[in-house]
PDB file of C-alpha atoms in Angstrom:
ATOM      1  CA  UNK A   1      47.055 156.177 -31.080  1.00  0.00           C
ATOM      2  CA  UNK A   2      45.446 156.172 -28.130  1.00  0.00           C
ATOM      3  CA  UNK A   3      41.785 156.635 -27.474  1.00  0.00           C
ATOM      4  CA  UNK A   4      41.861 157.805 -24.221  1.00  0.00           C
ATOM      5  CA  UNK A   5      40.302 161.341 -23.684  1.00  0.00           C
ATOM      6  CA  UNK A   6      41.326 163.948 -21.024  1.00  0.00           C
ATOM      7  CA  UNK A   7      38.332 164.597 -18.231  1.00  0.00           C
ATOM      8  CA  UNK A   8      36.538 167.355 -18.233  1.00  0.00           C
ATOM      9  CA  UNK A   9      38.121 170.499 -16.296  1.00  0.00           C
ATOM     10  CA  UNK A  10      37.061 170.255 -12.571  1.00  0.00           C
ATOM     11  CA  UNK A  11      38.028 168.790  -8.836  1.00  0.00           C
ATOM     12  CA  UNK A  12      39.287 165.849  -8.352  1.00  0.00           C
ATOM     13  CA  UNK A  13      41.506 163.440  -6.011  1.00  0.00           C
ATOM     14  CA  UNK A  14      44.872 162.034  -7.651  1.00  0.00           C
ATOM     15  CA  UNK A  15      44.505 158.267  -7.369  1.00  0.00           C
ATOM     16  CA  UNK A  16      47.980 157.957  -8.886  1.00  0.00           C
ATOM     17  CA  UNK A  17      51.253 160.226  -7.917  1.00  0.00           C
ATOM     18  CA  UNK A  18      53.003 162.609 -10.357  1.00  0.00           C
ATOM     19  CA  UNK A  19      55.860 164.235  -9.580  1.00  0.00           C
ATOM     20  CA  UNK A  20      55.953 164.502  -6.039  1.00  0.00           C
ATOM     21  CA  UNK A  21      51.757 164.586  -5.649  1.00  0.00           C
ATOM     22  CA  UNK A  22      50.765 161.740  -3.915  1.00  0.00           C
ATOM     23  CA  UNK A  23      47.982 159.946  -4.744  1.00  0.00           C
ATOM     24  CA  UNK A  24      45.039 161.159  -2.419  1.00  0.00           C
ATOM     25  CA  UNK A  25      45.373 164.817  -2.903  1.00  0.00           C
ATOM     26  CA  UNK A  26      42.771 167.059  -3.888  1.00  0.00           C
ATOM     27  CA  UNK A  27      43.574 168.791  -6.946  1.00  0.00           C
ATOM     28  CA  UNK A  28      42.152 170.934  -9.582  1.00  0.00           C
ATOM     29  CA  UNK A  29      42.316 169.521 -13.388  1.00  0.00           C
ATOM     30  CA  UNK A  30      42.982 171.806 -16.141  1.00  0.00           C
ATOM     31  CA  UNK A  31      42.610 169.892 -19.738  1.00  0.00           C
ATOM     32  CA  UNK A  32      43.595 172.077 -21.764  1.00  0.00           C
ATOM     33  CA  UNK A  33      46.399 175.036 -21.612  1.00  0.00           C
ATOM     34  CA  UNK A  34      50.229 175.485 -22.272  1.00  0.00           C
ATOM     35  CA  UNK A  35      52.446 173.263 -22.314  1.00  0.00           C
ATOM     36  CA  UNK A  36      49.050 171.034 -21.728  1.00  0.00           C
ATOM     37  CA  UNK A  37      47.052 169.950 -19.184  1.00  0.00           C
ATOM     38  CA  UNK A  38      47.945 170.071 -16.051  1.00  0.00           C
ATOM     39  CA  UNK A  39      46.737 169.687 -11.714  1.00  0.00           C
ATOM     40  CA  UNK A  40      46.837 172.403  -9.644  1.00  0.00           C
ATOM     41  CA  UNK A  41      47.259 172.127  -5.698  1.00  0.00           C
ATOM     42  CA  UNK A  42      45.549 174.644  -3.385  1.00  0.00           C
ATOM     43  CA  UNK A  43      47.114 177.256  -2.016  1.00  0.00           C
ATOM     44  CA  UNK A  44      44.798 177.880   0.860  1.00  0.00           C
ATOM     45  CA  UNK A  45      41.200 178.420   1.781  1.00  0.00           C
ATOM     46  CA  UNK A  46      38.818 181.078   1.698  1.00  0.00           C
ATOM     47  CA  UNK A  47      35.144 181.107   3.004  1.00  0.00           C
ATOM     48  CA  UNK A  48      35.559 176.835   2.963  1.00  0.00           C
ATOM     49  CA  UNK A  49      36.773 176.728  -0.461  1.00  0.00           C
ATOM     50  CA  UNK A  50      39.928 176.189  -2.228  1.00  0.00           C
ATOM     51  CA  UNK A  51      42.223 178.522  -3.357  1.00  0.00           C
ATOM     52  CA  UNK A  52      44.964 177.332  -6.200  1.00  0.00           C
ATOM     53  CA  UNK A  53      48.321 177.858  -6.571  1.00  0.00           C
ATOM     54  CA  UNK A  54      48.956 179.806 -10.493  1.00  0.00           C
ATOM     55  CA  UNK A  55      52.122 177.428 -11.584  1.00  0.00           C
ATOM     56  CA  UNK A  56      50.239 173.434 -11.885  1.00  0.00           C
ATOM     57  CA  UNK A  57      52.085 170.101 -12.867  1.00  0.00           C
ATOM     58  CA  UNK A  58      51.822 169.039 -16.365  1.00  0.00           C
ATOM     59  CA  UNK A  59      49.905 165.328 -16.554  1.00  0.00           C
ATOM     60  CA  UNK A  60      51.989 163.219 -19.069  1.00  0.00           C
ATOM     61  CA  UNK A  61      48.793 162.400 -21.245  1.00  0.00           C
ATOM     62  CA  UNK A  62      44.881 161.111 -21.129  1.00  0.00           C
ATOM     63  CA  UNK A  63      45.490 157.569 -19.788  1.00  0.00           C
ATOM     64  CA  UNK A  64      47.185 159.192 -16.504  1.00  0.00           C
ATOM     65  CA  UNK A  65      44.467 161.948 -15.986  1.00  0.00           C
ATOM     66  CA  UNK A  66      41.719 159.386 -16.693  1.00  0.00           C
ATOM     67  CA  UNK A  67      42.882 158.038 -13.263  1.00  0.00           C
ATOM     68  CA  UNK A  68      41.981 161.122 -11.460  1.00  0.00           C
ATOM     69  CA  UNK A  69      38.239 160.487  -9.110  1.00  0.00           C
ATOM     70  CA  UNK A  70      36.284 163.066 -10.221  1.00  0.00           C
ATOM     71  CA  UNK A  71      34.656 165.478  -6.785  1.00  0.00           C
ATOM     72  CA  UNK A  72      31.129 167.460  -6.736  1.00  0.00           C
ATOM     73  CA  UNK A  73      31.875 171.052  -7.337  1.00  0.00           C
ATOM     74  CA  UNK A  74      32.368 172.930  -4.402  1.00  0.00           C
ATOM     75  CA  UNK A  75      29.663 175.220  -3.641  1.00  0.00           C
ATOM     76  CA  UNK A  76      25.735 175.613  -1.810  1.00  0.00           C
ATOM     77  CA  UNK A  77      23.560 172.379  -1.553  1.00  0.00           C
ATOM     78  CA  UNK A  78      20.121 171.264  -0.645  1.00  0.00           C
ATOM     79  CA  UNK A  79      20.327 167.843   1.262  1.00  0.00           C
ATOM     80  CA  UNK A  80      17.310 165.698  -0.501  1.00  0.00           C
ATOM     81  CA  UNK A  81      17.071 163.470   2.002  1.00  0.00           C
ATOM     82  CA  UNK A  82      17.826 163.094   6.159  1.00  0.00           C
ATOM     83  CA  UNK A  83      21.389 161.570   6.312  1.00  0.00           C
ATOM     84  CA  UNK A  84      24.067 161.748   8.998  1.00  0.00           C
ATOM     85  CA  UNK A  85      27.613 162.394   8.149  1.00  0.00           C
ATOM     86  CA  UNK A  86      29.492 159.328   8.986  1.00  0.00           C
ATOM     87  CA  UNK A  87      28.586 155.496  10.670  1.00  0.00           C
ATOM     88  CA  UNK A  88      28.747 157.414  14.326  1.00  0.00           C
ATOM     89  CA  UNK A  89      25.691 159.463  13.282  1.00  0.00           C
ATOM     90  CA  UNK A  90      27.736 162.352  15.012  1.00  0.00           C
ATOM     91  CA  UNK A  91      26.031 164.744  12.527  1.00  0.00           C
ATOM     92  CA  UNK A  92      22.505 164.867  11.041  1.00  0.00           C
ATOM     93  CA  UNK A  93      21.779 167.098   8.148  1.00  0.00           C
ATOM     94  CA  UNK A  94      17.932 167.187   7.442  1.00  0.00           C
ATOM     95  CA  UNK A  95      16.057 167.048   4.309  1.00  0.00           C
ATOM     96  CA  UNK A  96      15.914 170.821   2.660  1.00  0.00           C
ATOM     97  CA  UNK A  97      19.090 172.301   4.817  1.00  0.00           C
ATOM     98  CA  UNK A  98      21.059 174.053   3.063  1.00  0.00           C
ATOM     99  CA  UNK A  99      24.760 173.262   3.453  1.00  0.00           C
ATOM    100  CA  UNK A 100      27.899 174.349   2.241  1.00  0.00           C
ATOM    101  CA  UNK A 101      30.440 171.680   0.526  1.00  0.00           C
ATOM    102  CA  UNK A 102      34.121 172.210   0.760  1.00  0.00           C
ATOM    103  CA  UNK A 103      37.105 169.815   1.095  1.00  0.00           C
ATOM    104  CA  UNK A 104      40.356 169.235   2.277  1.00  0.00           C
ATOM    105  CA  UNK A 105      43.524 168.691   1.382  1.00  0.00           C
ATOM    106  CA  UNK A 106      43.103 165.154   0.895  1.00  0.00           C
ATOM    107  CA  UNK A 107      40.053 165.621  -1.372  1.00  0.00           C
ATOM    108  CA  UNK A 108      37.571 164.637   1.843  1.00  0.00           C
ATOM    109  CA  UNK A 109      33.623 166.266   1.748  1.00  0.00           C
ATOM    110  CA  UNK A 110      33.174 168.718   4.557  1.00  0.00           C
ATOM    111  CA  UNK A 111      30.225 170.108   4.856  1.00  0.00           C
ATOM    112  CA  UNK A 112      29.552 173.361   6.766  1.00  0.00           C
ATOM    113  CA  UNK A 113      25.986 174.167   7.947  1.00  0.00           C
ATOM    114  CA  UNK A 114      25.418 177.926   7.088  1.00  0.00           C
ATOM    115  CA  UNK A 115      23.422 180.398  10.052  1.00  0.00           C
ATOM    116  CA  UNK A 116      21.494 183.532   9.797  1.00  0.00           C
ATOM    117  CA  UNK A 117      23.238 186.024  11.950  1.00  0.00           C
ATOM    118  CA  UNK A 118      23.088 189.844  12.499  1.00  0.00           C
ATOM    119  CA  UNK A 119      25.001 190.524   9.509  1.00  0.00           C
ATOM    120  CA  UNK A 120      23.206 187.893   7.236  1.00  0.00           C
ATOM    121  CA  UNK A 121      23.953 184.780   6.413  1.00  0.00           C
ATOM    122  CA  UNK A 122      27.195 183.533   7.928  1.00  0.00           C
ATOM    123  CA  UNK A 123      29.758 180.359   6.818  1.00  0.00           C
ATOM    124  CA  UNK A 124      31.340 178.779  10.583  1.00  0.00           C
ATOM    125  CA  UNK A 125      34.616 177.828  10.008  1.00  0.00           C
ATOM    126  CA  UNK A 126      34.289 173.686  10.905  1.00  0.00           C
ATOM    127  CA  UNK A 127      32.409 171.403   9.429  1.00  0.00           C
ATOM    128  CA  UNK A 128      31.594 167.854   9.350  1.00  0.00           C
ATOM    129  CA  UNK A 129      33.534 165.189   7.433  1.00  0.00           C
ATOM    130  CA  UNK A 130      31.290 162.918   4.921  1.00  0.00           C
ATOM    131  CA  UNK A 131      31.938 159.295   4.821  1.00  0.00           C
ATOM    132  CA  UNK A 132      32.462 158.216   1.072  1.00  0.00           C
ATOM    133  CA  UNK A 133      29.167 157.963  -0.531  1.00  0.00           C
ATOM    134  CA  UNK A 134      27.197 160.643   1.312  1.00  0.00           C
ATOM    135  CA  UNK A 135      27.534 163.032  -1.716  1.00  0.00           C
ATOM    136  CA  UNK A 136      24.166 160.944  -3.048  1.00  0.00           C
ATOM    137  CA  UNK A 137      22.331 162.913  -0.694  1.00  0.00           C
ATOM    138  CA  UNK A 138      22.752 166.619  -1.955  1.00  0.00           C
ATOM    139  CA  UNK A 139      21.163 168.489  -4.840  1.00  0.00           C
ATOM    140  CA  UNK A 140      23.527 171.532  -5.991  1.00  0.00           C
ATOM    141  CA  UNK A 141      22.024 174.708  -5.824  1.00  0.00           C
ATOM    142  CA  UNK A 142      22.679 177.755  -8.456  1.00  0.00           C
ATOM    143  CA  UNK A 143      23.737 180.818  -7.045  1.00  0.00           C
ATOM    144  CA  UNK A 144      24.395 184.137  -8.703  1.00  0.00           C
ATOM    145  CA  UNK A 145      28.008 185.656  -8.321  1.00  0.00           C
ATOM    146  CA  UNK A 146      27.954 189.381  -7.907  1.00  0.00           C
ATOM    147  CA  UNK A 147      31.485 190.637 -10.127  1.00  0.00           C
ATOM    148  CA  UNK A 148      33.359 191.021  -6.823  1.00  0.00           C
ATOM    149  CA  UNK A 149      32.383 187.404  -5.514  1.00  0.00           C
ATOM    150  CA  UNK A 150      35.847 185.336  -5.465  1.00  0.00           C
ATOM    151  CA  UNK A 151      36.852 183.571  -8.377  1.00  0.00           C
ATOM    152  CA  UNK A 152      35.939 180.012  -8.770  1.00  0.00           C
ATOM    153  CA  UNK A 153      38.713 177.717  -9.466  1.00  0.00           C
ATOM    154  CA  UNK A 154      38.426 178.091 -13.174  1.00  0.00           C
ATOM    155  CA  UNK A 155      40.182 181.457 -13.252  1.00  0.00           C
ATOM    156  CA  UNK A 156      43.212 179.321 -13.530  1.00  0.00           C
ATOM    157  CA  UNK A 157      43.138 179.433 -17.179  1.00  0.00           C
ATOM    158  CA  UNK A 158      39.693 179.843 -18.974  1.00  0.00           C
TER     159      UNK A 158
END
């Protein structure tokens, strides 16, 4: 019997293939659900985060989903300290911005620098790519959904 534990539900980049998902694909893990647990793919974006397709692929057990690299929620940020976004120092984000994280479809940080505008607050469309390990630098920040916000990705199945 094996000893091995799914992870927790949550986003994550496949680090293995499964059944035509290659391995480098951003994903969202369900552990729990019928037939079992399962990845979803997105289905699109919306406002810089995923979208995910209803119908996911069925993991054949713990030891394969214990392979999946687990991803920061997607969602607003504080940067706690000055960084830039990749070894070109093509973008600087300052300490106390406030950024958006997203990703792609191949599970790369983006993060998009929100602006006040006319109509409030306002998401751009691009972003910057993080190099791997540039996550260290934000804190996540808690903000309240109003009950016609979008559905995070755990309206899959919870």
């Amino acid at each position: 019997m094996s000893t091995v534990a799914h992870p927790p539900c949550g986003l994550y980049r496949t680090t293995q293939p499964l059944e035509g998902i290659p391995a480098g694909r951003l994903v969202y893990f369900h552990n729990h659900g019928d037939p079992g647990a399962g990845i979803y793919l997105p289905s699109g974006w919306s406002l810089n985060r995923a979208r995910w397709h209803e119908r996911g692929n069925t993991v054949p057990g713990p030891e394969w989903s214990s392979t999946l690299a687990p991803l920061p929620p997607e969602g607003l940020y504080r940067v706690r300290e000055t960084f830039f976004c990749c070894s070109q120092r093509c973008r600087e984000f300052p300490t106390d911005a406030m950024v958006q994280l997203g990703y792609d479809g191949e599970g790369t940080a983006i993060l998009f620098v929100p602006e006040w505008t006319p109509q409030g607050l306002g998401f751009p469309e691009r972003g910057a790519r993080l190099d791997a390990g540039q996550l260290q630098h934000l804190a996540l920040l808690h903000v309240a959904a109003s009950a016609q916000a979008p559905a995070g990705p755990t309206h899959l199945l919870h």
